[in-house]
PDB file of C-alpha atoms in Angstrom:
ATOM      1  CA  MET A  29     -15.206 -26.475  16.268  1.00 51.00           C
ATOM      2  CA  ILE A  30     -15.441 -27.703  19.861  1.00 57.00           C
ATOM      3  CA  ARG A  31     -12.280 -27.849  21.949  1.00 57.00           C
ATOM      4  CA  ALA A  32     -11.912 -29.906  25.084  1.00 58.00           C
ATOM      5  CA  GLN A  33     -11.584 -27.795  28.192  1.00 58.00           C
ATOM      6  CA  THR A  34      -8.332 -28.260  30.085  1.00 60.00           C
ATOM      7  CA  ALA A  35      -7.086 -26.857  33.347  1.00 66.00           C
ATOM      8  CA  ILE A  36      -5.042 -23.709  32.839  1.00 66.00           C
ATOM      9  CA  ASP A  37      -1.760 -23.370  34.655  1.00 70.00           C
ATOM     10  CA  ARG A  38      -1.205 -19.792  35.922  1.00 71.00           C
ATOM     11  CA  ARG A  39       2.436 -19.710  34.765  1.00 72.00           C
ATOM     12  CA  ALA A  40       1.500 -20.979  31.302  1.00 70.00           C
ATOM     13  CA  LEU A  41      -1.198 -18.327  31.079  1.00 64.00           C
ATOM     14  CA  LEU A  42       1.171 -15.495  32.044  1.00 67.00           C
ATOM     15  CA  THR A  43       3.892 -16.590  29.594  1.00 69.00           C
ATOM     16  CA  GLY A  44       1.452 -17.080  26.719  1.00 64.00           C
ATOM     17  CA  ARG A  45       2.036 -20.809  26.322  1.00 65.00           C
ATOM     18  CA  VAL A  46      -1.672 -21.495  26.735  1.00 60.00           C
ATOM     19  CA  LEU A  47      -2.605 -19.630  23.588  1.00 60.00           C
ATOM     20  CA  GLN A  48      -2.494 -21.578  20.374  1.00 62.00           C
ATOM     21  CA  ALA A  49      -2.684 -19.573  17.196  1.00 60.00           C
ATOM     22  CA  ASP A  50      -4.958 -21.100  14.616  1.00 60.00           C
ATOM     23  CA  ARG A  51      -3.187 -21.678  11.349  1.00 60.00           C
ATOM     24  CA  VAL A  52      -4.077 -19.152   8.659  1.00 57.00           C
ATOM     25  CA  VAL A  53      -5.323 -20.957   5.588  1.00 60.00           C
ATOM     26  CA  PRO A  54      -5.268 -18.960   2.349  1.00 58.00           C
ATOM     27  CA  PRO A  55      -8.302 -19.182   0.077  1.00 56.00           C
ATOM     28  CA  PRO A  56      -8.091 -21.987  -2.492  1.00 68.00           C
ATOM     29  CA  GLY A  57      -8.381 -19.640  -5.464  1.00 74.00           C
ATOM     30  CA  GLY A  58      -5.939 -16.774  -5.775  1.00 86.00           C
ATOM     31  CA  GLU A  59      -5.652 -13.077  -6.476  1.00 90.00           C
ATOM     32  CA  ILE A  60      -6.848 -11.437  -9.682  1.00 92.00           C
ATOM     33  CA  ALA A  61      -5.890  -7.884 -10.563  1.00 94.00           C
ATOM     34  CA  SER A  62      -5.937  -5.377 -13.362  1.00 96.00           C
ATOM     35  CA  ILE A  63      -3.023  -2.970 -13.760  1.00 96.00           C
ATOM     36  CA  LEU A  64      -2.907   0.111 -15.981  1.00 97.00           C
ATOM     37  CA  VAL A  65       0.600   0.612 -17.366  1.00 97.00           C
ATOM     38  CA  GLN A  66       1.823   3.812 -19.013  1.00 97.00           C
ATOM     39  CA  THR A  67       4.960   3.375 -21.118  1.00 96.00           C
ATOM     40  CA  ARG A  68       6.835   5.227 -23.818  1.00 94.00           C
ATOM     41  CA  PRO A  69       4.796   4.900 -27.032  1.00 95.00           C
ATOM     42  CA  ASP A  70       7.869   4.025 -29.109  1.00 95.00           C
ATOM     43  CA  GLN A  71       8.732   1.233 -26.630  1.00 94.00           C
ATOM     44  CA  LEU A  72       5.221  -0.207 -26.345  1.00 94.00           C
ATOM     45  CA  HIS A  73       6.083  -3.530 -28.005  1.00 94.00           C
ATOM     46  CA  ALA A  74       9.191  -4.038 -25.845  1.00 95.00           C
ATOM     47  CA  ALA A  75       7.228  -3.299 -22.666  1.00 95.00           C
ATOM     48  CA  GLU A  76       4.444  -5.630 -23.790  1.00 95.00           C
ATOM     49  CA  ALA A  77       6.933  -8.454 -24.386  1.00 95.00           C
ATOM     50  CA  ALA A  78       8.586  -7.915 -20.989  1.00 96.00           C
ATOM     51  CA  ILE A  79       5.232  -7.921 -19.177  1.00 96.00           C
ATOM     52  CA  THR A  80       3.926 -11.077 -20.859  1.00 96.00           C
ATOM     53  CA  ALA A  81       7.187 -12.806 -19.883  1.00 96.00           C
ATOM     54  CA  LEU A  82       6.240 -12.331 -16.217  1.00 95.00           C
ATOM     55  CA  ARG A  83       4.388 -15.217 -14.568  1.00 93.00           C
ATOM     56  CA  GLY A  84       0.590 -14.856 -14.567  1.00 93.00           C
ATOM     57  CA  CYS A  85       0.479 -11.692 -16.726  1.00 95.00           C
ATOM     58  CA  GLU A  86      -1.419 -11.133 -19.933  1.00 95.00           C
ATOM     59  CA  ILE A  87      -2.219  -8.019 -21.935  1.00 95.00           C
ATOM     60  CA  TYR A  88      -5.943  -7.379 -22.090  1.00 94.00           C
ATOM     61  CA  GLY A  89      -5.914  -4.067 -23.925  1.00 94.00           C
ATOM     62  CA  ARG A  90      -3.509  -1.613 -25.505  1.00 93.00           C
ATOM     63  CA  ASP A  91      -3.435   1.915 -26.842  1.00 94.00           C
ATOM     64  CA  GLU A  92      -0.834   3.149 -29.310  1.00 92.00           C
ATOM     65  CA  LYS A  93      -0.267   6.164 -27.059  1.00 94.00           C
ATOM     66  CA  GLY A  94       1.589   3.852 -24.647  1.00 94.00           C
ATOM     67  CA  LYS A  95      -1.142   2.466 -22.408  1.00 96.00           C
ATOM     68  CA  LEU A  96      -1.538  -1.202 -21.556  1.00 96.00           C
ATOM     69  CA  VAL A  97      -4.172  -2.973 -19.489  1.00 96.00           C
ATOM     70  CA  VAL A  98      -2.545  -5.955 -17.810  1.00 96.00           C
ATOM     71  CA  VAL A  99      -4.466  -8.761 -16.110  1.00 96.00           C
ATOM     72  CA  VAL A 100      -2.546 -10.609 -13.414  1.00 95.00           C
ATOM     73  CA  ASP A 101      -3.455 -13.945 -11.868  1.00 93.00           C
ATOM     74  CA  ALA A 102      -1.354 -14.572  -8.744  1.00 92.00           C
ATOM     75  CA  PRO A 103      -1.515 -17.222  -6.021  1.00 90.00           C
ATOM     76  CA  ASP A 104      -1.427 -14.692  -3.163  1.00 87.00           C
ATOM     77  CA  ALA A 105      -1.287 -10.977  -2.375  1.00 87.00           C
ATOM     78  CA  GLY A 106       2.485 -11.037  -1.897  1.00 89.00           C
ATOM     79  CA  SER A 107       3.046 -12.406  -5.390  1.00 91.00           C
ATOM     80  CA  LEU A 108       0.646  -9.851  -6.791  1.00 92.00           C
ATOM     81  CA  GLY A 109       2.547  -7.018  -5.120  1.00 92.00           C
ATOM     82  CA  SER A 110       5.857  -8.376  -6.397  1.00 94.00           C
ATOM     83  CA  THR A 111       4.490  -8.531  -9.925  1.00 95.00           C
ATOM     84  CA  LEU A 112       3.219  -4.944  -9.687  1.00 95.00           C
ATOM     85  CA  ASN A 113       6.646  -3.805  -8.465  1.00 95.00           C
ATOM     86  CA  ALA A 114       8.393  -5.748 -11.236  1.00 96.00           C
ATOM     87  CA  ILE A 115       6.209  -4.123 -13.900  1.00 96.00           C
ATOM     88  CA  SER A 116       6.784  -0.622 -12.527  1.00 96.00           C
ATOM     89  CA  ALA A 117      10.558  -1.246 -12.490  1.00 95.00           C
ATOM     90  CA  LEU A 118      10.711  -2.243 -16.167  1.00 95.00           C
ATOM     91  CA  PRO A 119      12.666   0.062 -18.477  1.00 93.00           C
ATOM     92  CA  ASN A 120      10.554   2.702 -20.269  1.00 91.00           C
ATOM     93  CA  VAL A 121       7.577   2.167 -17.934  1.00 95.00           C
ATOM     94  CA  TYR A 122       6.393   5.476 -16.515  1.00 96.00           C
ATOM     95  CA  SER A 123       3.778   4.098 -14.142  1.00 96.00           C
ATOM     96  CA  ALA A 124       1.920   0.944 -13.170  1.00 96.00           C
ATOM     97  CA  SER A 125      -1.316   1.474 -11.230  1.00 96.00           C
ATOM     98  CA  LEU A 126      -3.518  -1.147  -9.633  1.00 95.00           C
ATOM     99  CA  VAL A 127      -7.081  -0.408 -10.793  1.00 95.00           C
ATOM    100  CA  PHE A 128      -8.884  -3.611  -9.790  1.00 93.00           C
ATOM    101  CA  HIS A 129      -8.221  -6.372  -7.286  1.00 92.00           C
ATOM    102  CA  ALA A 130     -10.298  -9.360  -6.229  1.00 91.00           C
ATOM    103  CA  VAL A 131      -9.822 -12.612  -4.383  1.00 87.00           C
ATOM    104  CA  ASP A 132     -10.946 -15.654  -6.306  1.00 76.00           C
ATOM    105  CA  THR A 133     -12.400 -18.089  -3.769  1.00 74.00           C
ATOM    106  CA  GLY A 134     -12.089 -21.030  -6.097  1.00 67.00           C
ATOM    107  CA  ALA A 135     -15.762 -21.939  -5.678  1.00 62.00           C
ATOM    108  CA  ALA A 136     -17.450 -23.061  -8.853  1.00 56.00           C
TER     109      ALA A 136
END
């Protein structure tokens, strides 16, 4: 990108008005993550139902000992972090650990 050169005013330079921050454009895809959830074995079905009710979450694998593998598709890193926090705050959930994270660029 070529910008036209303009004369710089000393006062504008010292006060920072000359600098123009380029807008940050997020990637067109989104965030994809895998979360390992450990829950009480007798509350596995309740935890599974609560997790699948969250936006972008699906259960990929489960173990009757109380382990769930959750796949999350989120629009950005902030939403992904919020989802991880929401899962770890669910009743009867002992832990929720991020085990995989990738940015989907949206390119086919």
